[in-house]
Amino acid sequence: MGAALWALRRFVVAVLTVLAVAILIFASVRLMPGSYIDVALGPLATAEQRAAAMSEAGLDQPVVVQFVQWIGGIVTGDLGRSFVSNVAIADEFALRLPVTATVALGAITLTVLVGIPLGFITALNAGSRGGGAGGRIASALGISLPEFVLGGLVVFAVSSLPLGLSVGGYRPIGEDPGAFVGSLVLPTLVLAVPSAAITARNTRDAVMNVLVEPHIDAVVARGSTRWFIVRHHIMRNAMPPVLTLLATIMATLLGGTVIVETIFNVPGIGAYLITALGRRDYAIIQAGVLLAAIVFIVANLVVDLVAASLDPRLKRRKA
């Protein structure tokens, strides 16, 4: 019963957080310099033209009414319509979501498959002659290269060197699945490198913290095998902070897709948001940022539940 109550409390906090984030997003979008009317009509528009455009976009209503209408639409699955094209945002997201999801899921998969083992190997070999220097150097190099720098280097290398790779050439998955996957390989790799490096560094730190615990010395003294110690004692205690980090990385990957989709000319949600930002298309910006926030909050909620199942003490700390 206590576990169910704790999970329910976490769920309520997540819902309230989404509501608070929605308020902040709505207010921030309208505080951006240069409104939709300014961008759409320009400085020479008459007062009558501006009033007509505001009425058509629904911006002439009180801010509170606009917010309530927007939240009501979100709850019913209506994300609104673009001010510029008048196309339903949900339809545009449905077309672009497979692209962004493929890049983000591919990046988080590589982050887990590369970052966590690299962190464990580096920590477990810290006492050896090399001291895991190779892993530390690789993670430091990956952290120091943000997506826009690494993406630029990759585009330069692919366009200048005979590597047999190409940038662009995107095809929808329904037309050519092979070309669809091939066009997303480079963006996925670029997005995964910094995330895998950060994960490796934090995994190493978490494992090192567990290795100095007294109970590890006791297990070693009993003659347990190295793999048994890693699997039953180190991994279980080191993973909760790593899972929390991965939840944060999942949200930041959505932000990273904005960069890589722009660099590699991939028509995903990130590129769609960049275009909407230049046009001050409020409805698209609000929906896109709220989607990223919901992914972040849900990921943290799931990670909290998983981490609590690994270490029940966390329930008492977070109660």
CSV table of C-alpha atoms in Angstrom, one decimal:
chain,number,residue,atom,x,y,z
A,1,MET,CA,0.0,0.0,0.0
A,2,GLY,CA,2.9,2.4,0.8
A,3,ALA,CA,4.5,1.7,-2.6
A,4,ALA,CA,1.2,2.4,-4.4
A,5,LEU,CA,0.7,5.6,-2.5
A,6,TRP,CA,4.2,6.7,-3.2
A,7,ALA,CA,3.7,6.0,-7.0
A,8,LEU,CA,0.4,7.9,-6.9
A,9,ARG,CA,2.1,10.9,-5.3
A,10,ARG,CA,4.8,10.9,-8.0
A,11,PHE,CA,2.1,10.7,-10.7
A,12,VAL,CA,0.2,13.7,-9.2
A,13,VAL,CA,3.4,15.7,-9.0
A,14,ALA,CA,4.2,14.9,-12.6
A,15,VAL,CA,0.7,16.1,-13.7
A,16,LEU,CA,1.1,19.3,-11.8
A,17,THR,CA,4.6,19.8,-13.2
A,18,VAL,CA,3.2,19.5,-16.8
A,19,LEU,CA,0.6,22.1,-16.0
A,20,ALA,CA,3.2,24.5,-14.5
A,21,VAL,CA,5.4,24.0,-17.6
A,22,ALA,CA,2.5,24.6,-19.9
A,23,ILE,CA,1.9,28.0,-18.2
A,24,LEU,CA,5.6,28.9,-18.5
A,25,ILE,CA,5.7,27.9,-22.2
A,26,PHE,CA,2.6,29.9,-23.0
A,27,ALA,CA,3.9,33.0,-21.3
A,28,SER,CA,7.4,32.7,-22.7
A,29,VAL,CA,6.3,32.3,-26.3
A,30,ARG,CA,4.3,35.5,-26.0
A,31,LEU,CA,7.1,37.4,-24.4
A,32,MET,CA,9.5,36.7,-27.4
A,33,PRO,CA,10.5,39.9,-29.2
A,34,GLY,CA,8.6,40.3,-32.4
A,35,SER,CA,5.1,38.9,-32.5
A,36,TYR,CA,3.5,36.8,-35.1
A,37,ILE,CA,1.6,39.8,-36.5
A,38,ASP,CA,4.9,41.8,-36.8
A,39,VAL,CA,6.6,39.0,-38.7
A,40,ALA,CA,3.6,38.1,-40.9
A,41,LEU,CA,2.5,41.6,-41.9
A,42,GLY,CA,5.7,43.6,-41.5
A,43,PRO,CA,6.1,47.2,-40.2
A,44,LEU,CA,4.0,48.8,-43.0
A,45,ALA,CA,0.7,47.0,-42.1
A,46,THR,CA,-2.3,49.2,-41.2
A,47,ALA,CA,-4.1,49.0,-37.9
A,48,GLU,CA,-7.1,47.4,-39.7
A,49,GLN,CA,-4.9,44.8,-41.2
A,50,ARG,CA,-3.3,44.0,-37.9
A,51,ALA,CA,-6.6,43.8,-36.2
A,52,ALA,CA,-8.0,41.4,-38.9
A,53,ALA,CA,-4.9,39.2,-38.6
A,54,MET,CA,-5.1,39.0,-34.8
A,55,SER,CA,-8.8,38.1,-35.0
A,56,GLU,CA,-8.1,35.4,-37.5
A,57,ALA,CA,-5.4,33.9,-35.4
A,58,GLY,CA,-7.4,34.2,-32.2
A,59,LEU,CA,-4.9,36.6,-30.6
A,60,ASP,CA,-7.4,39.3,-30.0
A,61,GLN,CA,-8.9,37.4,-27.1
A,62,PRO,CA,-7.8,37.7,-23.5
A,63,VAL,CA,-4.6,35.8,-22.7
A,64,VAL,CA,-6.4,33.7,-20.1
A,65,VAL,CA,-9.0,32.7,-22.6
A,66,GLN,CA,-6.3,31.8,-25.1
A,67,PHE,CA,-4.5,29.6,-22.6
A,68,VAL,CA,-7.7,27.8,-21.5
A,69,GLN,CA,-8.6,27.1,-25.1
A,70,TRP,CA,-5.1,25.8,-25.8
A,71,ILE,CA,-5.0,23.5,-22.7
A,72,GLY,CA,-8.5,22.3,-23.5
A,73,GLY,CA,-7.4,21.4,-27.0
A,74,ILE,CA,-4.3,19.6,-25.7
A,75,VAL,CA,-6.4,17.5,-23.4
A,76,THR,CA,-8.7,16.4,-26.2
A,77,GLY,CA,-5.7,15.8,-28.6
A,78,ASP,CA,-6.2,19.0,-30.6
A,79,LEU,CA,-2.8,20.7,-30.9
A,80,GLY,CA,-4.2,23.6,-32.8
A,81,ARG,CA,-3.5,24.8,-36.3
A,82,SER,CA,-0.5,26.6,-37.8
A,83,PHE,CA,-1.1,30.4,-38.0
A,84,VAL,CA,0.8,30.5,-41.3
A,85,SER,CA,-0.4,27.4,-43.2
A,86,ASN,CA,-3.6,26.7,-41.3
A,87,VAL,CA,-2.6,23.0,-41.3
A,88,ALA,CA,-3.4,20.9,-38.2
A,89,ILE,CA,-0.3,20.7,-36.1
A,90,ALA,CA,-1.1,17.1,-35.1
A,91,ASP,CA,-1.0,16.1,-38.7
A,92,GLU,CA,2.4,17.7,-39.2
A,93,PHE,CA,3.7,16.1,-36.1
A,94,ALA,CA,2.4,12.7,-37.2
A,95,LEU,CA,4.4,13.0,-40.5
A,96,ARG,CA,7.6,14.2,-38.8
A,97,LEU,CA,7.5,12.2,-35.6
A,98,PRO,CA,8.9,9.0,-37.1
A,99,VAL,CA,11.9,10.9,-38.3
A,100,THR,CA,12.7,12.5,-35.0
A,101,ALA,CA,11.8,9.4,-33.0
A,102,THR,CA,14.1,7.3,-35.1
A,103,VAL,CA,17.0,9.7,-34.6
A,104,ALA,CA,16.3,10.1,-30.8
A,105,LEU,CA,15.7,6.4,-30.1
A,106,GLY,CA,18.8,5.4,-32.1
A,107,ALA,CA,20.9,7.9,-30.2
A,108,ILE,CA,19.6,6.8,-26.8
A,109,THR,CA,20.2,3.1,-27.8
A,110,LEU,CA,23.8,3.9,-28.7
A,111,THR,CA,24.2,5.9,-25.5
A,112,VAL,CA,23.1,2.9,-23.4
A,113,LEU,CA,25.1,0.3,-25.4
A,114,VAL,CA,28.3,2.4,-25.5
A,115,GLY,CA,28.2,4.7,-22.5
A,116,ILE,CA,27.3,2.4,-19.7
A,117,PRO,CA,29.7,-0.4,-20.6
A,118,LEU,CA,32.5,2.1,-21.2
A,119,GLY,CA,31.9,3.6,-17.8
A,120,PHE,CA,32.0,0.2,-16.1
A,121,ILE,CA,35.1,-0.8,-17.9
A,122,THR,CA,36.9,2.5,-17.1
A,123,ALA,CA,35.9,2.2,-13.4
A,124,LEU,CA,36.8,-1.4,-13.0
A,125,ASN,CA,40.2,-0.9,-14.6
A,126,ALA,CA,41.0,2.2,-12.7
A,127,GLY,CA,43.5,0.3,-10.6
A,128,SER,CA,45.3,-1.3,-13.6
A,129,ARG,CA,48.4,0.0,-15.2
A,130,GLY,CA,46.6,2.2,-17.8
A,131,GLY,CA,44.0,3.2,-15.2
A,132,GLY,CA,41.2,3.2,-17.8
A,133,ALA,CA,42.9,6.2,-19.4
A,134,GLY,CA,41.5,5.4,-22.9
A,135,GLY,CA,37.9,5.5,-21.6
A,136,ARG,CA,38.5,8.7,-19.8
A,137,ILE,CA,40.0,10.3,-22.8
A,138,ALA,CA,37.2,9.1,-25.1
A,139,SER,CA,34.5,10.4,-22.7
A,140,ALA,CA,36.3,13.8,-22.2
A,141,LEU,CA,36.6,14.2,-26.0
A,142,GLY,CA,33.0,13.3,-26.6
A,143,ILE,CA,31.8,15.8,-23.9
A,144,SER,CA,33.8,18.6,-25.3
A,145,LEU,CA,32.3,18.3,-28.8
A,146,PRO,CA,28.7,19.6,-28.9
A,147,GLU,CA,26.4,18.5,-31.6
A,148,PHE,CA,26.7,21.6,-33.8
A,149,VAL,CA,30.6,21.3,-33.8
A,150,LEU,CA,30.6,17.6,-34.4
A,151,GLY,CA,27.9,17.8,-37.0
A,152,GLY,CA,29.9,20.5,-38.9
A,153,LEU,CA,33.0,18.3,-38.8
A,154,VAL,CA,31.1,15.3,-40.1
A,155,VAL,CA,29.5,17.3,-42.9
A,156,PHE,CA,33.0,18.6,-43.9
A,157,ALA,CA,34.5,15.1,-43.7
A,158,VAL,CA,31.7,13.5,-45.7
A,159,SER,CA,31.7,16.2,-48.4
A,160,SER,CA,35.5,16.4,-48.7
A,161,LEU,CA,36.8,12.9,-48.2
A,162,PRO,CA,36.0,9.8,-50.3
A,163,LEU,CA,34.3,8.0,-47.5
A,164,GLY,CA,31.4,6.6,-49.5
A,165,LEU,CA,28.9,8.5,-47.4
A,166,SER,CA,26.5,11.3,-48.2
A,167,VAL,CA,24.6,14.0,-46.4
A,168,GLY,CA,20.9,14.4,-47.2
A,169,GLY,CA,19.0,12.2,-49.6
A,170,TYR,CA,16.1,11.8,-47.2
A,171,ARG,CA,13.3,9.7,-48.4
A,172,PRO,CA,10.1,8.9,-46.4
A,173,ILE,CA,10.0,5.5,-44.9
A,174,GLY,CA,7.0,4.5,-46.9
A,175,GLU,CA,8.8,5.2,-50.2
A,176,ASP,CA,12.2,3.7,-49.5
A,177,PRO,CA,12.9,2.2,-46.0
A,178,GLY,CA,16.6,1.7,-46.8
A,179,ALA,CA,17.1,5.3,-47.9
A,180,PHE,CA,15.1,6.5,-44.8
A,181,VAL,CA,17.4,4.7,-42.4
A,182,GLY,CA,20.6,5.6,-44.3
A,183,SER,CA,19.8,9.3,-44.3
A,184,LEU,CA,19.4,9.2,-40.5
A,185,VAL,CA,22.6,7.3,-39.6
A,186,LEU,CA,24.9,10.3,-39.5
A,187,PRO,CA,22.5,12.5,-37.5
A,188,THR,CA,22.0,9.6,-35.0
A,189,LEU,CA,25.7,9.1,-34.5
A,190,VAL,CA,26.3,12.8,-34.1
A,191,LEU,CA,23.5,13.1,-31.5
A,192,ALA,CA,24.7,10.0,-29.6
A,193,VAL,CA,28.4,10.9,-29.2
A,194,PRO,CA,28.1,13.6,-26.5
A,195,SER,CA,25.3,11.7,-24.7
A,196,ALA,CA,27.3,8.5,-24.6
A,197,ALA,CA,30.4,10.4,-23.4
A,198,ILE,CA,28.4,12.0,-20.5
A,199,THR,CA,26.8,8.6,-19.7
A,200,ALA,CA,30.2,6.9,-19.6
A,201,ARG,CA,31.7,9.6,-17.3
A,202,ASN,CA,28.7,9.5,-14.8
A,203,THR,CA,28.6,5.7,-14.9
A,204,ARG,CA,32.3,5.6,-14.0
A,205,ASP,CA,31.8,8.0,-11.1
A,206,ALA,CA,28.8,5.9,-9.9
A,207,VAL,CA,30.7,2.7,-10.0
A,208,MET,CA,33.7,4.2,-8.3
A,209,ASN,CA,31.5,5.4,-5.5
A,210,VAL,CA,30.2,1.9,-5.0
A,211,LEU,CA,33.6,0.3,-5.2
A,212,VAL,CA,34.8,2.1,-2.0
A,213,GLU,CA,31.8,0.9,0.0
A,214,PRO,CA,32.7,-1.4,2.9
A,215,HIS,CA,30.4,-4.1,1.8
A,216,ILE,CA,32.3,-4.5,-1.5
A,217,ASP,CA,35.5,-5.3,0.5
A,218,ALA,CA,33.5,-7.9,2.5
A,219,VAL,CA,32.2,-9.6,-0.6
A,220,VAL,CA,35.7,-9.7,-2.1
A,221,ALA,CA,37.0,-11.2,1.1
A,222,ARG,CA,34.4,-14.0,0.9
A,223,GLY,CA,36.0,-15.0,-2.4
A,224,SER,CA,33.1,-14.1,-4.7
A,225,THR,CA,33.9,-13.9,-8.4
A,226,ARG,CA,34.4,-10.6,-10.2
A,227,TRP,CA,31.4,-11.1,-12.4
A,228,PHE,CA,29.2,-12.0,-9.4
A,229,ILE,CA,30.3,-8.9,-7.6
A,230,VAL,CA,29.6,-6.7,-10.6
A,231,ARG,CA,26.2,-8.2,-11.3
A,232,HIS,CA,24.8,-8.5,-7.8
A,233,HIS,CA,26.4,-5.7,-5.9
A,234,ILE,CA,28.0,-3.0,-8.1
A,235,MET,CA,25.4,-2.8,-10.9
A,236,ARG,CA,22.4,-2.7,-8.6
A,237,ASN,CA,23.8,0.1,-6.5
A,238,ALA,CA,25.4,2.1,-9.3
A,239,MET,CA,22.5,2.1,-11.8
A,240,PRO,CA,19.9,4.4,-10.1
A,241,PRO,CA,21.9,7.7,-10.7
A,242,VAL,CA,22.7,6.5,-14.2
A,243,LEU,CA,19.0,5.9,-14.9
A,244,THR,CA,18.2,9.4,-13.7
A,245,LEU,CA,20.9,10.8,-16.0
A,246,LEU,CA,19.4,8.8,-18.9
A,247,ALA,CA,16.0,10.3,-18.3
A,248,THR,CA,17.5,13.8,-18.6
A,249,ILE,CA,19.4,12.8,-21.7
A,250,MET,CA,16.2,11.6,-23.4
A,251,ALA,CA,14.8,15.1,-23.0
A,252,THR,CA,17.9,16.8,-24.2
A,253,LEU,CA,18.1,14.5,-27.2
A,254,LEU,CA,14.9,16.1,-28.4
A,255,GLY,CA,16.6,19.5,-28.2
A,256,GLY,CA,19.6,18.0,-29.9
A,257,THR,CA,17.5,16.8,-32.8
A,258,VAL,CA,16.8,20.5,-33.6
A,259,ILE,CA,20.5,21.0,-34.3
A,260,VAL,CA,21.2,17.8,-36.2
A,261,GLU,CA,18.0,17.9,-38.3
A,262,THR,CA,19.0,21.5,-39.3
A,263,ILE,CA,22.6,20.5,-40.1
A,264,PHE,CA,21.7,17.4,-42.1
A,265,ASN,CA,18.6,18.8,-43.7
A,266,VAL,CA,16.3,16.2,-42.1
A,267,PRO,CA,12.6,17.1,-42.0
A,268,GLY,CA,11.8,16.1,-38.4
A,269,ILE,CA,10.0,18.0,-35.7
A,270,GLY,CA,13.1,19.8,-34.7
A,271,ALA,CA,13.5,21.4,-38.2
A,272,TYR,CA,9.7,22.2,-38.1
A,273,LEU,CA,10.1,24.1,-34.8
A,274,ILE,CA,13.0,26.1,-36.1
A,275,THR,CA,10.9,27.2,-39.1
A,276,ALA,CA,8.0,28.0,-36.8
A,277,LEU,CA,10.3,30.0,-34.5
A,278,GLY,CA,11.4,32.2,-37.3
A,279,ARG,CA,7.8,32.9,-38.2
A,280,ARG,CA,6.6,33.3,-34.6
A,281,ASP,CA,4.0,30.6,-35.2
A,282,TYR,CA,3.0,30.4,-31.5
A,283,ALA,CA,0.8,27.3,-31.8
A,284,ILE,CA,3.6,25.1,-33.3
A,285,ILE,CA,6.2,26.4,-30.8
A,286,GLN,CA,4.0,25.8,-27.8
A,287,ALA,CA,3.0,22.3,-29.0
A,288,GLY,CA,6.6,21.3,-29.7
A,289,VAL,CA,8.1,22.6,-26.5
A,290,LEU,CA,5.3,21.1,-24.4
A,291,LEU,CA,5.9,17.7,-26.2
A,292,ALA,CA,9.6,17.8,-25.2
A,293,ALA,CA,8.6,18.8,-21.6
A,294,ILE,CA,6.1,15.9,-21.3
A,295,VAL,CA,8.7,13.4,-22.6
A,296,PHE,CA,11.2,14.7,-20.0
A,297,ILE,CA,8.6,14.5,-17.1
A,298,VAL,CA,7.3,11.1,-18.1
A,299,ALA,CA,10.9,9.7,-18.5
A,300,ASN,CA,11.8,11.0,-15.0
A,301,LEU,CA,8.6,9.4,-13.6
A,302,VAL,CA,9.4,6.0,-15.2
A,303,VAL,CA,13.0,6.3,-14.0
A,304,ASP,CA,11.9,7.1,-10.5
A,305,LEU,CA,9.7,4.0,-10.4
A,306,VAL,CA,12.5,1.8,-11.8
A,307,ALA,CA,15.1,3.2,-9.5
A,308,ALA,CA,12.9,2.7,-6.5
A,309,SER,CA,12.4,-0.9,-7.5
A,310,LEU,CA,16.2,-1.4,-7.6
A,311,ASP,CA,16.8,0.5,-4.3
A,312,PRO,CA,13.7,0.7,-2.1
A,313,ARG,CA,15.5,3.3,0.1
A,314,LEU,CA,14.8,5.9,-2.6
A,315,LYS,CA,11.1,5.8,-1.7
A,316,ARG,CA,11.8,7.0,1.8
A,317,ARG,CA,14.2,9.7,0.5
A,318,LYS,CA,11.7,11.0,-2.1
A,319,ALA,CA,8.5,10.6,-0.1
